[in-house]
Coordinates of N, CA and C in Angstrom, one line a residue:
M189 N 0.8 -1.2 0.0 CA 0.0 0.0 0.0 C 0.9 1.3 0.0
M190 N 2.0 1.2 0.7 CA 2.8 2.4 0.8 C 3.4 2.7 -0.6
N191 N 3.8 1.7 -1.3 CA 4.4 2.0 -2.6 C 3.3 2.6 -3.6
V192 N 2.0 2.3 -3.4 CA 1.0 2.9 -4.2 C 0.9 4.3 -3.9
A193 N 0.9 4.7 -2.6 CA 0.8 6.1 -2.2 C 1.9 6.9 -2.6
G194 N 3.1 6.3 -2.7 CA 4.3 7.1 -3.1 C 4.7 7.0 -4.5
E195 N 3.9 6.2 -5.3 CA 4.2 6.0 -6.7 C 4.1 7.3 -7.5
R196 N 5.1 7.6 -8.4 CA 5.0 8.8 -9.2 C 4.8 8.6 -10.7
D197 N 4.9 7.4 -11.2 CA 4.8 7.1 -12.6 C 3.3 6.9 -12.9
P198 N 2.8 7.7 -13.8 CA 1.3 7.6 -14.2 C 1.0 6.3 -14.8
Q199 N 1.9 5.7 -15.6 CA 1.5 4.4 -16.2 C 1.4 3.3 -15.1
T200 N 2.3 3.3 -14.2 CA 2.2 2.3 -13.1 C 0.9 2.5 -12.3
L201 N 0.6 3.8 -12.1 CA -0.7 4.1 -11.3 C -1.9 3.6 -12.1
R202 N -1.9 3.7 -13.4 CA -3.0 3.2 -14.3 C -3.1 1.7 -14.1
Q203 N -2.0 1.0 -14.0 CA -2.0 -0.5 -13.7 C -2.6 -0.8 -12.3
Y204 N -2.2 0.1 -11.3 CA -2.8 -0.1 -10.0 C -4.3 0.0 -10.0
L205 N -4.8 0.9 -10.9 CA -6.3 1.0 -11.0 C -7.0 -0.2 -11.5
R206 N -6.2 -1.1 -12.2 CA -6.8 -2.3 -12.7 C -6.5 -3.5 -11.8
D207 N -5.9 -3.3 -10.7 CA -5.5 -4.3 -9.8 C -6.8 -5.0 -9.2
P208 N -6.8 -6.3 -9.1 CA -8.0 -7.0 -8.6 C -8.3 -6.7 -7.1
R209 N -7.3 -6.2 -6.4 CA -7.5 -5.9 -5.0 C -8.1 -4.5 -4.9
E210 N -9.2 -4.4 -4.2 CA -9.9 -3.1 -4.1 C -9.1 -2.1 -3.3
S211 N -8.4 -2.5 -2.3 CA -7.7 -1.6 -1.4 C -6.5 -0.9 -2.3
V212 N -6.0 -1.7 -3.2 CA -4.9 -1.1 -4.0 C -5.5 -0.1 -5.0
R213 N -6.7 -0.4 -5.6 CA -7.3 0.6 -6.4 C -7.7 1.9 -5.7
A214 N -8.2 1.7 -4.5 CA -8.5 2.9 -3.6 C -7.3 3.7 -3.3
A215 N -6.2 3.1 -3.0 CA -5.0 3.8 -2.7 C -4.5 4.5 -4.0
A216 N -4.6 3.9 -5.2 CA -4.2 4.6 -6.4 C -5.1 5.8 -6.7
I217 N -6.4 5.7 -6.4 CA -7.3 6.9 -6.5 C -6.9 8.0 -5.7
L218 N -6.4 7.7 -4.4 CA -6.0 8.8 -3.5 C -4.7 9.4 -3.8
N219 N -3.9 8.8 -4.7 CA -2.6 9.3 -5.1 C -2.9 10.5 -6.1
P220 N -2.4 11.7 -5.7 CA -2.7 12.8 -6.6 C -2.1 12.8 -8.0
R221 N -1.1 11.9 -8.2 CA -0.5 11.8 -9.5 C -1.2 10.8 -10.5
T222 N -2.2 10.2 -10.0 CA -3.0 9.2 -10.8 C -3.7 10.1 -11.9
P223 N -3.6 9.7 -13.2 CA -4.3 10.4 -14.2 C -5.8 10.5 -14.0
H224 N -6.4 11.7 -14.1 CA -7.8 11.9 -13.8 C -8.7 11.1 -14.8
D225 N -8.3 11.0 -16.0 CA -9.2 10.3 -17.0 C -9.3 8.8 -16.6
A226 N -8.3 8.2 -16.0 CA -8.3 6.8 -15.6 C -9.2 6.7 -14.3
V227 N -9.2 7.7 -13.4 CA -10.1 7.7 -12.3 C -11.5 7.8 -12.7
R228 N -11.7 8.7 -13.6 CA -13.1 9.0 -14.1 C -13.7 7.7 -14.7
A229 N -12.9 6.9 -15.4 CA -13.4 5.7 -16.0 C -13.9 4.7 -15.0
L230 N -13.5 4.8 -13.7 CA -14.0 3.9 -12.7 C -15.5 4.1 -12.4
L231 N -15.9 5.4 -12.6 CA -17.3 5.7 -12.3 C -18.3 4.9 -13.2
S232 N -17.9 4.6 -14.4 CA -18.8 3.9 -15.3 C -19.1 2.5 -14.9
G233 N -18.1 1.9 -14.2 CA -18.4 0.5 -13.8 C -19.2 0.4 -12.5
K234 N -19.1 -0.7 -11.8 CA -19.7 -0.8 -10.4 C -18.6 -0.8 -9.4
P235 N -18.2 0.3 -8.9 CA -17.1 0.4 -7.9 C -17.5 -0.2 -6.6
G236 N -16.6 -0.9 -6.0 CA -16.8 -1.5 -4.6 C -16.7 -0.4 -3.6
R237 N -16.8 -0.9 -2.3 CA -16.9 0.1 -1.2 C -15.7 1.0 -1.0
A238 N -14.5 0.4 -1.0 CA -13.3 1.1 -0.8 C -13.1 2.1 -2.0
V239 N -13.4 1.7 -3.2 CA -13.2 2.5 -4.4 C -14.2 3.7 -4.3
R240 N -15.5 3.4 -3.9 CA -16.5 4.5 -3.8 C -16.1 5.5 -2.7
A241 N -15.6 5.0 -1.6 CA -15.1 5.9 -0.5 C -14.0 6.8 -1.0
A242 N -13.1 6.2 -1.8 CA -12.0 7.0 -2.3 C -12.4 8.0 -3.3
L243 N -13.3 7.6 -4.2 CA -13.8 8.4 -5.3 C -14.5 9.7 -4.7
V244 N -15.2 9.6 -3.6 CA -15.9 10.7 -3.0 C -14.9 11.8 -2.7
L245 N -13.6 11.5 -2.4 CA -12.6 12.4 -2.0 C -11.7 12.9 -3.1
H246 N -12.1 12.5 -4.3 CA -11.2 12.8 -5.5 C -11.8 14.1 -6.2
P247 N -10.9 15.0 -6.7 CA -11.4 16.2 -7.3 C -12.0 16.0 -8.7
V248 N -11.9 14.8 -9.3 CA -12.4 14.6 -10.6 C -14.0 14.6 -10.6
L249 N -14.6 14.3 -9.5 CA -16.0 14.3 -9.4 C -16.6 15.7 -9.3
T250 N -17.7 15.9 -9.9 CA -18.4 17.2 -9.7 C -19.1 17.2 -8.3
D251 N -19.5 18.4 -7.9 CA -20.2 18.4 -6.6 C -21.5 17.6 -6.6
A252 N -22.2 17.6 -7.7 CA -23.4 16.8 -7.8 C -23.1 15.3 -7.8
E253 N -22.1 14.9 -8.4 CA -21.7 13.4 -8.4 C -21.3 13.0 -7.0
R254 N -20.5 13.9 -6.4 CA -20.1 13.6 -5.0 C -21.3 13.5 -4.1
A255 N -22.2 14.4 -4.2 CA -23.4 14.4 -3.3 C -24.2 13.2 -3.6
S256 N -24.3 12.8 -4.8 CA -25.1 11.5 -5.2 C -24.4 10.3 -4.6
L257 N -23.1 10.2 -4.7 CA -22.4 9.1 -4.1 C -22.5 9.0 -2.5
L258 N -22.5 10.2 -1.9 CA -22.6 10.3 -0.5 C -24.0 9.9 0.0
R259 N -25.0 10.3 -0.8 CA -26.4 9.9 -0.4 C -26.7 8.4 -0.6
S260 N -26.0 7.8 -1.5 CA -26.2 6.4 -1.8 C -25.3 5.4 -1.0
E261 N -24.5 6.0 0.0 CA -23.6 5.2 0.7 C -24.4 4.3 1.7
D262 N -23.8 3.1 1.9 CA -24.3 2.2 3.0 C -23.4 2.4 4.2
R263 N -23.7 1.7 5.3 CA -22.9 1.9 6.5 C -21.5 1.5 6.4
E264 N -21.3 0.4 5.7 CA -19.9 -0.1 5.5 C -19.0 0.8 4.7
T265 N -19.6 1.4 3.6 CA -18.9 2.3 2.8 C -18.5 3.6 3.6
R266 N -19.5 4.0 4.4 CA -19.3 5.2 5.2 C -18.1 4.9 6.2
S267 N -18.1 3.8 6.8 CA -17.0 3.5 7.8 C -15.7 3.4 7.1
V268 N -15.6 2.9 5.8 CA -14.4 2.9 5.1 C -13.9 4.4 4.8
R269 N -14.9 5.2 4.4 CA -14.6 6.6 4.1 C -14.1 7.3 5.4
I270 N -14.7 7.0 6.5 CA -14.2 7.6 7.8 C -12.8 7.1 8.1
A271 N -12.5 5.9 7.8 CA -11.1 5.4 8.0 C -10.1 6.1 7.1
I272 N -10.6 6.4 5.9 CA -9.7 7.2 5.0 C -9.5 8.6 5.5
L273 N -10.6 9.2 6.0 CA -10.5 10.6 6.5 C -9.6 10.6 7.7
A274 N -9.7 9.6 8.6 CA -8.8 9.5 9.7 C -7.3 9.4 9.3
A275 N -7.1 8.6 8.3 CA -5.7 8.5 7.8 C -5.2 9.8 7.2
M276 N -6.1 10.5 6.5 CA -5.8 11.9 6.0 C -5.4 12.8 7.2
A277 N -6.2 12.7 8.3 CA -6.0 13.6 9.4 C -4.7 13.2 10.1
R278 N -4.3 11.9 10.0 CA -3.0 11.5 10.6 C -1.8 12.1 9.9
F279 N -1.9 12.0 8.6 CA -0.7 12.4 7.8 C -0.7 13.8 7.2
S280 N -1.8 14.5 7.4 CA -1.9 15.9 6.8 C -0.9 16.8 7.5
R281 N -0.3 17.7 6.7 CA 0.6 18.7 7.2 C 0.0 20.1 7.1
S282 N -1.3 20.2 6.7 CA -1.9 21.5 6.5 C -2.8 21.7 7.7
S283 N -2.6 22.8 8.4 CA -3.4 23.2 9.6 C -4.8 23.5 9.1
A284 N -5.0 24.1 7.9 CA -6.4 24.4 7.4 C -7.2 23.1 7.2
E285 N -6.5 22.1 6.6 CA -7.2 20.8 6.4 C -7.6 20.2 7.7
L286 N -6.6 20.2 8.6 CA -6.9 19.6 10.0 C -8.0 20.4 10.7
A287 N -8.1 21.7 10.5 CA -9.2 22.5 11.1 C -10.6 22.0 10.5
E288 N -10.6 21.7 9.2 CA -11.8 21.3 8.5 C -12.2 19.9 9.0
L289 N -11.2 19.0 9.1 CA -11.4 17.6 9.6 C -11.8 17.6 11.1
A290 N -11.4 18.6 11.9 CA -11.8 18.7 13.3 C -13.3 18.9 13.4
K291 N -14.0 19.3 12.4 CA -15.5 19.5 12.4 C -16.2 18.2 12.2
H292 N -15.5 17.2 11.8 CA -16.2 15.9 11.5 C -16.7 15.3 12.8
P293 N -17.9 14.6 12.7 CA -18.5 14.1 14.0 C -17.9 12.7 14.4
A294 N -17.1 12.1 13.6 CA -16.6 10.7 13.9 C -15.4 10.8 14.9
A295 N -15.4 10.1 15.9 CA -14.3 10.1 16.9 C -12.9 9.6 16.3
P296 N -12.9 8.6 15.4 CA -11.5 8.3 14.9 C -10.9 9.4 14.2
V297 N -11.6 10.2 13.5 CA -11.1 11.4 12.8 C -10.6 12.4 13.8
L298 N -11.4 12.7 14.8 CA -11.0 13.7 15.8 C -9.8 13.2 16.6
R299 N -9.7 11.9 16.9 CA -8.5 11.5 17.6 C -7.2 11.7 16.7
R300 N -7.3 11.5 15.4 CA -6.1 11.7 14.6 C -5.8 13.2 14.4
V301 N -6.8 14.0 14.4 CA -6.6 15.4 14.3 C -5.9 15.9 15.6
A302 N -6.4 15.4 16.7 CA -5.8 15.7 18.0 C -4.3 15.3 18.2
S303 N -4.0 14.2 17.6 CA -2.6 13.7 17.7 C -1.6 14.2 16.7
N304 N -2.1 15.0 15.7 CA -1.3 15.5 14.6 C -0.6 16.7 15.1
R305 N 0.7 16.8 15.0 CA 1.5 17.9 15.5 C 1.3 19.2 14.7
H306 N 0.7 19.1 13.5 CA 0.5 20.3 12.7 C -0.9 20.9 13.0
T307 N -1.6 20.4 13.9 CA -2.9 21.0 14.3 C -2.7 22.3 15.0
S308 N -3.4 23.3 14.6 CA -3.1 24.6 15.2 C -3.6 24.7 16.6
R309 N -3.2 25.7 17.3 CA -3.6 25.9 18.7 C -5.1 26.1 18.8
E310 N -5.6 26.9 17.8 CA -7.1 27.2 17.8 C -7.9 25.9 17.7
T311 N -7.4 25.1 16.7 CA -8.2 23.8 16.5 C -8.1 22.9 17.7
R312 N -6.9 22.9 18.4 CA -6.8 22.1 19.6 C -7.7 22.6 20.7
A313 N -7.8 24.0 20.8 CA -8.7 24.6 21.8 C -10.1 24.2 21.5
D314 N -10.5 24.2 20.2 CA -11.9 23.8 19.9 C -12.1 22.4 20.2
L315 N -11.2 21.5 19.9 CA -11.3 20.1 20.2 C -11.5 19.9 21.7
C316 N -10.7 20.6 22.5 CA -10.7 20.5 23.9 C -12.1 20.9 24.4
H317 N -12.6 22.0 23.8 CA -13.9 22.6 24.3 C -15.1 21.7 23.8
W318 N -15.1 21.4 22.5 CA -16.3 20.7 22.0 C -16.3 19.2 22.1
S319 N -15.1 18.6 21.9 CA -15.0 17.2 22.0 C -14.7 16.8 23.4
S320 N -15.8 16.7 24.2 CA -15.5 16.4 25.6 C -15.0 15.1 26.0
P321 N -15.1 14.0 25.1 CA -14.5 12.7 25.5 C -13.0 12.9 26.0
A322 N -12.7 12.3 27.1 CA -11.4 12.4 27.7 C -10.3 11.8 26.8
R323 N -10.8 10.7 26.0 CA -9.8 10.0 25.2 C -9.3 10.9 24.1
I324 N -10.1 11.9 23.6 CA -9.6 12.9 22.6 C -8.7 13.9 23.3
R325 N -9.1 14.5 24.4 CA -8.3 15.5 25.1 C -7.0 14.9 25.5
A326 N -6.9 13.6 25.9 CA -5.7 13.0 26.3 C -4.7 12.9 25.2
R327 N -5.1 12.9 24.0 CA -4.2 12.8 22.8 C -3.7 14.1 22.3
L328 N -4.2 15.2 22.9 CA -3.7 16.5 22.5 C -2.2 16.7 22.9
P329 N -1.3 16.7 22.0 CA 0.1 16.8 22.4 C 0.4 18.2 22.9
R330 N 1.5 18.3 23.7 CA 1.9 19.6 24.3 C 2.8 20.3 23.3
L331 N 3.0 19.8 22.1 CA 3.8 20.4 21.1 C 3.1 21.6 20.5
F332 N 3.9 22.6 20.1 CA 3.3 23.7 19.3 C 3.4 23.2 17.8
P333 N 2.4 23.6 17.0 CA 2.5 23.2 15.6 C 3.7 23.7 14.9
S334 N 4.3 22.8 14.1 CA 5.5 23.2 13.3 C 5.0 23.8 12.0
T335 N 5.9 24.4 11.2 CA 5.4 25.0 10.0 C 4.8 23.9 9.1
G336 N 3.6 24.1 8.7 CA 2.9 23.1 7.9 C 2.8 23.6 6.5
R337 N 2.2 22.8 5.6 CA 2.0 23.1 4.2 C 0.8 23.9 4.1
P338 N 0.7 24.8 3.0 CA -0.5 25.5 2.8 C -1.6 24.5 2.2
A339 N -2.8 24.7 2.4 CA -3.8 23.8 2.0 C -4.1 24.0 0.5
D340 N -4.5 22.8 -0.1 CA -4.9 22.9 -1.5 C -6.4 23.3 -1.5
P341 N -6.8 24.4 -2.1 CA -8.2 24.9 -2.0 C -9.2 23.9 -2.5
V342 N -8.8 23.1 -3.6 CA -9.8 22.1 -4.1 C -10.0 21.0 -3.1
R343 N -9.0 20.5 -2.5 CA -9.1 19.4 -1.5 C -9.8 19.9 -0.3
L344 N -9.5 21.2 0.1 CA -10.2 21.8 1.2 C -11.7 21.9 1.0
G345 N -12.1 22.3 -0.2 CA -13.5 22.3 -0.6 C -14.2 21.0 -0.5
I346 N -13.5 19.9 -1.0 CA -14.0 18.6 -1.0 C -14.2 18.1 0.5
L347 N -13.2 18.4 1.3 CA -13.3 18.0 2.7 C -14.5 18.7 3.4
G348 N -14.7 20.0 3.1 CA -15.8 20.7 3.6 C -17.1 20.2 3.2
Q349 N -17.3 19.8 2.0 CA -18.5 19.2 1.5 C -18.8 17.8 2.2
V350 N -17.8 17.0 2.3 CA -17.9 15.7 2.9 C -18.2 15.8 4.4
V351 N -17.5 16.7 5.1 CA -17.7 16.9 6.5 C -19.1 17.4 6.8
E352 N -19.6 18.4 6.0 CA -20.9 18.9 6.2 C -22.0 17.9 5.9
H353 N -21.8 17.0 5.0 CA -22.7 15.9 4.7 C -22.8 15.0 5.9
D354 N -21.7 14.6 6.5 CA -21.7 13.7 7.7 C -22.3 14.4 8.9
R355 N -22.0 15.7 9.1 CA -22.6 16.4 10.2 C -24.2 16.5 10.1
A356 N -24.6 16.8 8.8 CA -26.1 16.8 8.6 C -26.7 15.5 8.8
E357 N -26.0 14.4 8.4 CA -26.6 13.1 8.6 C -26.7 12.7 10.1
N358 N -25.7 13.1 10.8 CA -25.7 12.9 12.3 C -26.8 13.7 12.9
R359 N -27.0 14.9 12.5 CA -28.1 15.7 13.1 C -29.5 15.1 12.7
A360 N -29.6 14.6 11.5 CA -30.9 14.0 11.1 C -31.1 12.7 11.9
R361 N -30.1 12.0 12.2 CA -30.3 10.7 13.0 C -30.7 11.1 14.4
A362 N -30.1 12.2 15.0 CA -30.4 12.6 16.3 C -31.7 13.2 16.5
H363 N -32.2 13.9 15.5 CA -33.5 14.6 15.5 C -34.3 14.2 14.2
P364 N -34.8 13.0 14.1 CA -35.6 12.7 12.9 C -36.7 13.6 12.7
R365 N -36.9 14.0 11.4 CA -38.1 14.9 11.1 C -39.4 14.2 11.2
R366 N -40.4 14.9 11.7 CA -41.7 14.3 11.8 C -42.5 14.7 10.5
P367 N -42.8 13.8 9.7 CA -43.4 14.2 8.4 C -44.8 14.8 8.6
I368 N -45.5 14.5 9.7 CA -46.8 15.0 9.9 C -46.9 16.1 11.0
A369 N -45.8 16.8 11.2 CA -45.7 17.8 12.3 C -46.8 18.9 12.1
H370 N -47.0 19.3 10.8 CA -48.0 20.3 10.5 C -49.4 19.8 10.9
L371 N -49.7 18.6 10.8 CA -51.0 18.0 11.2 C -51.1 18.1 12.7
D372 N -50.0 17.8 13.4 CA -50.1 17.9 14.9 C -50.4 19.3 15.3
R373 N -49.8 20.3 14.7 CA -50.0 21.7 15.0 C -51.5 22.1 14.7
A374 N -52.0 21.5 13.6 CA -53.4 21.9 13.2 C -54.4 21.3 14.3
L375 N -54.1 20.2 14.9 CA -55.0 19.6 15.8 C -54.8 20.3 17.2

């Protein structure tokens, strides 16, 4: 998997996209050097869970396609996507990306944001304040953030859309809408 993430040759990455193992195909999708036309071709087939979870985070998708994939996710695909987001939070060097991921409702993502040394002081303060579980506060390192990379605006936009979808889904689960509320009020 590590050689897929670090691969630089586009032809080799195209071969990885045809690999029978789904985890290898997903890792190739997440490699920014993978040719976009090859990634786009995966949409025409029937992608598996890991591939769908990786496709959601790829800039080749339009916002409408991404929203459609997110709406049609099952529980297992969502858990794979959360694992990918947690890995992104672990290895990210952009404090802006980490601040966006800190808004995610899933504890694995928050734990990785908390333990990343590139997380800004403000984001750590927010995690300490809003994420009351002690297991997350305990992972906040006493290090100050080192100089990180600037965020890629396209990737930041994708993360924002995905995080907002997950937050809305959690709110909907916590407070399901009552379809006949207007009838209750009328009575």
